[in-house]
Amino acid sequence: AVCSMGNSTSRLYSVLAKTLNSGAVSQHQDCLEQLDSAQLDPIDPKDLLEECQIVLQKRPPRFQRNFVNLKKNTSSNHRPIRVMQWNILAQALGEGKDNFVQCPMEALKWEERKCLILEEILAYKPDILCLQEVDHYFDTFEPLLSRLGYQCTFFPKPWSPCLDVEHNNGPDGCAMFFLKERFELVSSANIRLTAMKLKTNQVAIAQTLKCHETGRLFCIAVTHLKARTGWERFRSAQGCDLLQNLKNITQGAKIPLIVCGDFNAEPTEEVYREFSNSSLNLNSAYKLLSPDGQSEPPYTTWKIRPSGECRHTLDYIWYSQHALNVNSALGLLTEEQIGPNRLPSFNYPSDHLSLVCDFSFNQDPDRLL
């Protein structure tokens, strides 16, 4: 296997092409064993975006989404912290299990879908990236994002459904990435969620970071709760377990908190109420897009399966509402943009929409959380 990791665009394309090839996993694992990511040359994000656009030149252009300014009259003397939450759709599930009946298999080709995912990430330049359903971490996201300056963490599901799919790329799980130039890792916890005292197949990552610019500590967490109708009590128990873990990590809300996740739960579910009413004093950032600031978006996922059309709000960015301000949030795709065949599609790589928010610290650090 040739592991060309130079700075030039042609060499970058060589690496990108290698990660695009789902059959090159073992080759790329060899590369990772030989080369620590910290020793690899950095990538210019513009070069990577350019290479992705070459791969995607036969696909429609990216949808235009605009940020909605939510900032009140509070001044902030530091750069906002941009957080991106996204269930990117595991490749093995998209091709082998999810049955998107209106989505052509051609649109799910990893060689191109991977570039659509990268293009979305590069377009919004998050300081912190929280992903679910990541099954190409070691051969794609870790080698590329580490070279963009991110510190990378991955926690796979113990019994990932991806492993049931022939020619899979390993288990899917949650992944977290933060820019090392902006933050220092203080502590990190991989959490296997429990329900009714039993260990479950769902996981979370919680990391306490120190912001270089302000010196402030905060905790960022990512999770993906149990899917499917009929598992509401199970999700509720998982949510309780996660909240208890986060209470311990944040010392009972002394450290500000942001929780990103695909909760697989509508706002009517008990687990949503648990987070809303928690002693951690959390609010859901995307509620702020509604006219009254009290309603979640009408959907964060929209797909068509053999059983029919599924349009749900399942994805959230929760935050400590007295310690953090939401400066802006990325607007969702409209129904017209999504189109009649829904998601995923040639235009958009996942069945879930990415959520992106800009946060700033409350300027009074002694204010009660």
Tab-separated table of C-alpha atoms in Angstrom:
chain	number	residue	atom	x	y	z
A	1	ALA	CA	0.000	0.000	0.000
A	2	VAL	CA	1.302	3.440	-0.904
A	3	CYS	CA	0.693	6.027	1.823
A	4	SER	CA	1.425	9.316	0.134
A	5	MET	CA	0.764	12.008	2.709
A	6	GLY	CA	2.413	15.074	1.198
A	7	ASN	CA	1.147	18.633	1.085
A	8	SER	CA	0.541	19.010	-2.637
A	9	THR	CA	-2.952	18.822	-4.071
A	10	SER	CA	-2.074	15.765	-6.159
A	11	ARG	CA	-0.874	13.893	-3.089
A	12	LEU	CA	-3.904	15.025	-1.135
A	13	TYR	CA	-6.096	13.622	-3.885
A	14	SER	CA	-4.210	10.338	-3.607
A	15	VAL	CA	-5.056	10.115	0.096
A	16	LEU	CA	-8.647	11.186	-0.493
A	17	ALA	CA	-9.036	8.581	-3.224
A	18	LYS	CA	-7.634	5.940	-0.896
A	19	THR	CA	-10.202	6.805	1.793
A	20	LEU	CA	-12.937	6.846	-0.839
A	21	ASN	CA	-12.289	3.231	-1.742
A	22	SER	CA	-14.236	1.081	0.715
A	23	GLY	CA	-11.986	-1.818	-0.245
A	24	ALA	CA	-8.918	0.060	0.944
A	25	VAL	CA	-9.757	-0.199	4.640
A	26	SER	CA	-7.075	-2.733	5.466
A	27	GLN	CA	-4.532	-0.780	3.431
A	28	HIS	CA	-5.414	2.381	5.273
A	29	GLN	CA	-5.222	0.623	8.647
A	30	ASP	CA	-1.641	-0.249	7.673
A	31	CYS	CA	-0.998	3.422	6.958
A	32	LEU	CA	-2.421	4.406	10.340
A	33	GLU	CA	-0.197	1.897	12.072
A	34	GLN	CA	2.855	3.279	10.291
A	35	LEU	CA	2.060	6.970	10.679
A	36	ASP	CA	0.753	8.714	13.769
A	37	SER	CA	-1.763	11.377	12.708
A	38	ALA	CA	0.169	14.002	14.652
A	39	GLN	CA	3.147	13.409	12.354
A	40	LEU	CA	1.196	13.834	9.123
A	41	ASP	CA	1.319	17.043	7.144
A	42	PRO	CA	-1.610	19.397	7.774
A	43	ILE	CA	-4.235	19.794	5.064
A	44	ASP	CA	-5.421	23.160	3.815
A	45	PRO	CA	-9.233	22.922	4.099
A	46	LYS	CA	-9.562	24.804	0.804
A	47	ASP	CA	-7.545	22.101	-0.949
A	48	LEU	CA	-9.672	19.349	0.558
A	49	LEU	CA	-12.884	21.160	-0.384
A	50	GLU	CA	-11.600	21.606	-3.924
A	51	GLU	CA	-10.842	17.882	-4.212
A	52	CYS	CA	-14.292	16.994	-2.865
A	53	GLN	CA	-15.908	19.280	-5.432
A	54	ILE	CA	-13.974	17.562	-8.231
A	55	VAL	CA	-15.429	14.219	-7.096
A	56	LEU	CA	-18.900	15.782	-6.861
A	57	GLN	CA	-18.888	17.696	-10.146
A	58	LYS	CA	-21.665	15.533	-11.642
A	59	ARG	CA	-23.925	16.057	-8.619
A	60	PRO	CA	-26.191	19.043	-7.969
A	61	PRO	CA	-24.617	21.927	-6.005
A	62	ARG	CA	-24.938	22.133	-2.226
A	63	PHE	CA	-28.165	23.519	-0.823
A	64	GLN	CA	-27.993	27.079	0.456
A	65	ARG	CA	-28.723	27.345	4.175
A	66	ASN	CA	-28.472	30.569	6.143
A	67	PHE	CA	-27.641	31.292	9.753
A	68	VAL	CA	-30.351	32.993	11.795
A	69	ASN	CA	-29.009	35.646	14.167
A	70	LEU	CA	-30.369	34.963	17.666
A	71	LYS	CA	-28.063	37.233	19.609
A	72	LYS	CA	-29.689	39.487	22.144
A	73	ASN	CA	-28.125	42.749	23.242
A	74	THR	CA	-25.353	40.955	25.121
A	75	SER	CA	-21.864	41.859	24.026
A	76	SER	CA	-19.163	39.223	23.885
A	77	ASN	CA	-15.454	39.868	23.646
A	78	HIS	CA	-14.505	36.416	22.410
A	79	ARG	CA	-15.043	34.475	19.218
A	80	PRO	CA	-18.150	32.300	19.328
A	81	ILE	CA	-17.782	28.536	19.612
A	82	ARG	CA	-19.367	26.828	16.607
A	83	VAL	CA	-20.833	23.392	17.365
A	84	MET	CA	-22.094	21.018	14.681
A	85	GLN	CA	-24.369	18.046	15.400
A	86	TRP	CA	-25.031	15.450	12.688
A	87	ASN	CA	-26.144	11.873	12.242
A	88	ILE	CA	-24.254	11.258	9.001
A	89	LEU	CA	-25.898	7.854	8.208
A	90	ALA	CA	-23.655	4.815	8.544
A	91	GLN	CA	-22.605	3.585	5.126
A	92	ALA	CA	-23.430	-0.048	5.901
A	93	LEU	CA	-26.932	0.903	7.099
A	94	GLY	CA	-27.620	3.209	4.170
A	95	GLU	CA	-26.700	0.551	1.646
A	96	GLY	CA	-27.758	-2.560	3.510
A	97	LYS	CA	-30.521	-2.005	6.069
A	98	ASP	CA	-32.362	1.311	5.950
A	99	ASN	CA	-34.389	0.733	2.753
A	100	PHE	CA	-34.681	4.300	1.467
A	101	VAL	CA	-37.059	3.285	-1.288
A	102	GLN	CA	-36.978	6.627	-3.156
A	103	CYS	CA	-33.197	7.014	-2.984
A	104	PRO	CA	-31.243	5.476	-5.892
A	105	MET	CA	-28.401	3.215	-4.769
A	106	GLU	CA	-26.158	5.319	-6.997
A	107	ALA	CA	-26.713	8.278	-4.648
A	108	LEU	CA	-25.406	6.213	-1.712
A	109	LYS	CA	-22.029	5.357	-3.294
A	110	TRP	CA	-19.426	5.962	-0.590
A	111	GLU	CA	-16.948	7.392	-3.086
A	112	GLU	CA	-19.212	10.416	-3.554
A	113	ARG	CA	-21.375	10.467	-0.430
A	114	LYS	CA	-18.250	10.763	1.662
A	115	CYS	CA	-17.306	13.928	-0.182
A	116	LEU	CA	-20.791	15.367	0.360
A	117	ILE	CA	-20.334	14.827	4.115
A	118	LEU	CA	-16.894	16.442	4.071
A	119	GLU	CA	-18.193	19.331	1.969
A	120	GLU	CA	-20.909	20.029	4.548
A	121	ILE	CA	-18.385	19.990	7.400
A	122	LEU	CA	-15.918	22.183	5.512
A	123	ALA	CA	-18.659	24.651	4.574
A	124	TYR	CA	-19.584	25.411	8.196
A	125	LYS	CA	-16.098	25.063	9.763
A	126	PRO	CA	-17.214	23.881	13.210
A	127	ASP	CA	-14.905	24.316	16.199
A	128	ILE	CA	-16.513	21.183	17.646
A	129	LEU	CA	-18.057	18.427	15.532
A	130	CYS	CA	-20.353	15.764	17.032
A	131	LEU	CA	-21.318	12.857	14.760
A	132	GLN	CA	-23.422	9.723	15.037
A	133	GLU	CA	-23.502	6.607	12.833
A	134	VAL	CA	-19.808	6.903	11.998
A	135	ASP	CA	-18.559	3.638	10.454
A	136	HIS	CA	-15.660	5.090	8.452
A	137	TYR	CA	-13.799	6.696	11.361
A	138	PHE	CA	-10.409	5.008	11.035
A	139	ASP	CA	-10.082	5.059	7.269
A	140	THR	CA	-11.648	8.454	6.558
A	141	PHE	CA	-12.657	10.891	9.281
A	142	GLU	CA	-9.789	10.486	11.738
A	143	PRO	CA	-6.980	10.659	9.147
A	144	LEU	CA	-8.494	13.645	7.336
A	145	LEU	CA	-9.901	15.683	10.244
A	146	SER	CA	-6.809	15.212	12.390
A	147	ARG	CA	-4.837	16.829	9.566
A	148	LEU	CA	-7.306	19.739	9.590
A	149	GLY	CA	-6.310	20.393	13.228
A	150	TYR	CA	-8.977	18.437	15.080
A	151	GLN	CA	-8.431	16.145	18.046
A	152	CYS	CA	-10.522	13.048	17.362
A	153	THR	CA	-12.361	10.567	19.594
A	154	PHE	CA	-14.486	7.585	18.604
A	155	PHE	CA	-16.619	5.232	20.693
A	156	PRO	CA	-18.277	2.390	18.721
A	157	LYS	CA	-21.490	0.626	19.697
A	158	PRO	CA	-20.720	-2.756	21.310
A	159	TRP	CA	-23.134	-4.605	18.995
A	160	SER	CA	-23.368	-2.313	16.005
A	161	PRO	CA	-26.035	-3.306	13.445
A	162	CYS	CA	-23.469	-2.459	10.755
A	163	LEU	CA	-21.703	-5.727	11.586
A	164	ASP	CA	-24.728	-7.654	10.274
A	165	VAL	CA	-24.213	-6.159	6.807
A	166	GLU	CA	-22.026	-8.014	4.335
A	167	HIS	CA	-18.817	-6.148	3.394
A	168	ASN	CA	-19.259	-3.734	6.300
A	169	ASN	CA	-16.556	-1.336	7.401
A	170	GLY	CA	-16.717	-2.214	11.098
A	171	PRO	CA	-19.041	-0.941	13.835
A	172	ASP	CA	-20.679	2.465	13.820
A	173	GLY	CA	-20.559	4.776	16.807
A	174	CYS	CA	-20.327	8.314	18.087
A	175	ALA	CA	-17.384	10.550	17.227
A	176	MET	CA	-16.242	13.906	18.552
A	177	PHE	CA	-13.742	16.322	17.015
A	178	PHE	CA	-12.493	19.648	18.416
A	179	LEU	CA	-9.961	22.151	17.117
A	180	LYS	CA	-6.769	21.903	19.125
A	181	GLU	CA	-5.883	25.528	18.402
A	182	ARG	CA	-9.014	26.644	20.287
A	183	PHE	CA	-9.356	24.116	23.107
A	184	GLU	CA	-7.384	21.955	25.491
A	185	LEU	CA	-8.714	18.574	26.592
A	186	VAL	CA	-9.094	18.461	30.386
A	187	SER	CA	-10.905	15.131	30.728
A	188	SER	CA	-12.689	12.599	28.546
A	189	ALA	CA	-15.219	9.885	29.321
A	190	ASN	CA	-16.597	7.157	27.075
A	191	ILE	CA	-19.988	6.192	28.475
A	192	ARG	CA	-21.868	3.004	27.699
A	193	LEU	CA	-25.430	3.903	28.563
A	194	THR	CA	-27.497	1.758	30.918
A	195	ALA	CA	-31.257	1.224	31.074
A	196	MET	CA	-33.005	-0.539	33.956
A	197	LYS	CA	-29.513	-1.267	35.348
A	198	LEU	CA	-28.558	-3.139	32.175
A	199	LYS	CA	-25.744	-2.076	29.848
A	200	THR	CA	-27.144	-1.169	26.435
A	201	ASN	CA	-25.858	-0.896	22.877
A	202	GLN	CA	-25.972	2.926	22.956
A	203	VAL	CA	-23.013	5.117	23.881
A	204	ALA	CA	-21.929	8.675	24.607
A	205	ILE	CA	-18.691	10.657	24.731
A	206	ALA	CA	-18.321	13.532	27.212
A	207	GLN	CA	-15.258	15.779	27.178
A	208	THR	CA	-14.371	18.712	29.399
A	209	LEU	CA	-12.515	21.347	27.390
A	210	LYS	CA	-10.707	24.539	28.314
A	211	CYS	CA	-11.154	27.435	25.920
A	212	HIS	CA	-7.724	28.938	25.197
A	213	GLU	CA	-9.135	32.409	24.561
A	214	THR	CA	-11.230	32.791	27.708
A	215	GLY	CA	-9.766	30.200	30.075
A	216	ARG	CA	-13.313	28.965	30.678
A	217	LEU	CA	-14.135	25.292	31.116
A	218	PHE	CA	-17.134	23.625	29.508
A	219	CYS	CA	-18.305	20.088	28.835
A	220	ILE	CA	-19.358	18.838	25.405
A	221	ALA	CA	-21.186	15.514	24.993
A	222	VAL	CA	-22.422	13.484	22.033
A	223	THR	CA	-24.869	10.568	22.084
A	224	HIS	CA	-27.220	8.444	19.988
A	225	LEU	CA	-30.158	6.879	21.834
A	226	LYS	CA	-32.073	3.711	20.976
A	227	ALA	CA	-34.206	3.914	17.816
A	228	ARG	CA	-37.692	2.672	16.943
A	229	THR	CA	-41.245	3.060	18.190
A	230	GLY	CA	-41.997	1.053	21.306
A	231	TRP	CA	-38.670	1.836	22.979
A	232	GLU	CA	-39.769	5.082	24.636
A	233	ARG	CA	-39.235	3.853	28.221
A	234	PHE	CA	-35.837	2.474	27.227
A	235	ARG	CA	-34.778	5.854	25.792
A	236	SER	CA	-36.059	7.536	28.938
A	237	ALA	CA	-33.875	5.289	31.088
A	238	GLN	CA	-30.868	5.919	28.845
A	239	GLY	CA	-31.477	9.671	29.099
A	240	CYS	CA	-31.599	9.469	32.901
A	241	ASP	CA	-28.313	7.572	32.937
A	242	LEU	CA	-26.653	10.102	30.631
A	243	LEU	CA	-27.922	13.028	32.721
A	244	GLN	CA	-26.570	11.451	35.892
A	245	ASN	CA	-23.177	10.963	34.277
A	246	LEU	CA	-23.187	14.568	33.067
A	247	LYS	CA	-24.155	15.864	36.529
A	248	ASN	CA	-21.083	14.138	37.928
A	249	ILE	CA	-18.801	15.391	35.158
A	250	THR	CA	-20.034	18.994	35.405
A	251	GLN	CA	-19.963	18.910	39.215
A	252	GLY	CA	-23.686	19.472	39.423
A	253	ALA	CA	-23.774	22.089	36.620
A	254	LYS	CA	-20.812	24.146	37.838
A	255	ILE	CA	-19.249	23.556	34.422
A	256	PRO	CA	-21.342	24.737	31.433
A	257	LEU	CA	-22.616	21.929	29.236
A	258	ILE	CA	-23.523	21.328	25.586
A	259	VAL	CA	-25.138	18.000	24.628
A	260	CYS	CA	-25.474	17.016	20.966
A	261	GLY	CA	-27.332	13.971	19.817
A	262	ASP	CA	-29.762	11.970	17.791
A	263	PHE	CA	-32.178	11.172	20.608
A	264	ASN	CA	-34.548	9.201	18.356
A	265	ALA	CA	-37.278	10.945	20.350
A	266	GLU	CA	-39.868	13.541	19.419
A	267	PRO	CA	-40.360	16.488	21.826
A	268	THR	CA	-43.461	14.695	23.159
A	269	GLU	CA	-41.363	11.879	24.638
A	270	GLU	CA	-40.403	11.482	28.276
A	271	VAL	CA	-36.658	11.655	27.560
A	272	TYR	CA	-37.131	15.122	26.053
A	273	ARG	CA	-38.961	16.260	29.191
A	274	GLU	CA	-36.180	14.829	31.348
A	275	PHE	CA	-33.606	16.985	29.579
A	276	SER	CA	-35.901	20.037	29.618
A	277	ASN	CA	-36.556	19.721	33.359
A	278	SER	CA	-33.103	18.589	34.436
A	279	SER	CA	-31.297	20.300	37.316
A	280	LEU	CA	-28.566	20.995	34.740
A	281	ASN	CA	-30.855	23.784	33.481
A	282	LEU	CA	-30.689	22.841	29.815
A	283	ASN	CA	-32.499	24.390	26.890
A	284	SER	CA	-32.737	23.155	23.309
A	285	ALA	CA	-30.955	25.622	21.028
A	286	TYR	CA	-33.130	25.032	17.964
A	287	LYS	CA	-36.265	26.057	19.840
A	288	LEU	CA	-34.926	29.592	19.519
A	289	LEU	CA	-35.639	29.527	15.780
A	290	SER	CA	-39.391	29.378	16.452
A	291	PRO	CA	-41.400	32.623	16.757
A	292	ASP	CA	-42.111	32.049	20.454
A	293	GLY	CA	-38.797	30.378	21.265
A	294	GLN	CA	-40.700	27.408	22.669
A	295	SER	CA	-41.200	25.066	19.720
A	296	GLU	CA	-38.788	22.623	18.114
A	297	PRO	CA	-38.367	22.595	14.313
A	298	PRO	CA	-40.994	20.604	12.375
A	299	TYR	CA	-38.373	18.025	11.323
A	300	THR	CA	-34.688	17.147	11.543
A	301	THR	CA	-35.053	13.913	9.538
A	302	TRP	CA	-37.265	13.161	6.539
A	303	LYS	CA	-37.165	9.888	4.616
A	304	ILE	CA	-39.340	7.378	2.791
A	305	ARG	CA	-39.174	3.717	3.790
A	306	PRO	CA	-41.323	0.764	2.664
A	307	SER	CA	-43.643	1.475	5.617
A	308	GLY	CA	-44.195	5.048	4.424
A	309	GLU	CA	-42.934	8.576	4.898
A	310	CYS	CA	-41.091	9.401	8.140
A	311	ARG	CA	-40.846	13.068	9.106
A	312	HIS	CA	-39.624	13.616	12.664
A	313	THR	CA	-37.723	15.915	14.997
A	314	LEU	CA	-35.130	13.679	16.670
A	315	ASP	CA	-31.875	15.681	16.764
A	316	TYR	CA	-30.987	18.312	19.357
A	317	ILE	CA	-28.293	20.598	20.690
A	318	TRP	CA	-28.923	21.159	24.411
A	319	TYR	CA	-26.995	23.834	26.313
A	320	SER	CA	-26.680	25.389	29.797
A	321	GLN	CA	-29.001	28.314	29.207
A	322	HIS	CA	-27.735	30.572	32.025
A	323	ALA	CA	-24.049	29.997	31.309
A	324	LEU	CA	-24.122	30.093	27.502
A	325	ASN	CA	-25.781	32.268	24.868
A	326	VAL	CA	-26.852	31.044	21.426
A	327	ASN	CA	-25.650	33.703	19.002
A	328	SER	CA	-26.983	32.037	15.848
A	329	ALA	CA	-28.307	28.765	14.465
A	330	LEU	CA	-28.219	27.327	10.959
A	331	GLY	CA	-31.623	27.282	9.310
A	332	LEU	CA	-33.011	23.929	8.175
A	333	LEU	CA	-33.585	22.804	4.619
A	334	THR	CA	-37.032	23.664	3.307
A	335	GLU	CA	-39.454	21.050	1.992
A	336	GLU	CA	-38.860	22.419	-1.518
A	337	GLN	CA	-35.084	21.962	-1.161
A	338	ILE	CA	-35.453	18.445	0.224
A	339	GLY	CA	-37.672	17.475	-2.698
A	340	PRO	CA	-40.394	14.844	-3.129
A	341	ASN	CA	-38.039	11.845	-2.772
A	342	ARG	CA	-36.839	13.154	0.597
A	343	LEU	CA	-33.482	12.168	2.131
A	344	PRO	CA	-30.838	10.962	1.496
A	345	SER	CA	-30.460	12.035	-2.129
A	346	PHE	CA	-27.974	13.073	-4.783
A	347	ASN	CA	-28.108	16.517	-3.131
A	348	TYR	CA	-27.742	15.538	0.512
A	349	PRO	CA	-25.769	12.646	2.034
A	350	SER	CA	-27.798	11.738	5.136
A	351	ASP	CA	-31.384	11.173	6.200
A	352	HIS	CA	-30.743	13.613	9.085
A	353	LEU	CA	-30.050	17.338	8.755
A	354	SER	CA	-26.953	18.839	10.307
A	355	LEU	CA	-27.558	21.302	13.149
A	356	VAL	CA	-25.041	24.113	13.710
A	357	CYS	CA	-25.006	26.721	16.503
A	358	ASP	CA	-22.663	29.507	17.557
A	359	PHE	CA	-22.295	29.814	21.346
A	360	SER	CA	-20.722	32.433	23.576
A	361	PHE	CA	-20.106	32.360	27.308
A	362	ASN	CA	-22.267	34.463	29.567
A	363	GLN	CA	-20.086	37.382	30.557
A	364	ASP	CA	-20.797	36.946	34.270
A	365	PRO	CA	-19.008	33.710	35.213
A	366	ASP	CA	-20.358	33.884	38.772
A	367	ARG	CA	-23.973	33.932	37.644
A	368	LEU	CA	-25.932	30.911	38.826
A	369	LEU	CA	-26.272	28.163	36.246
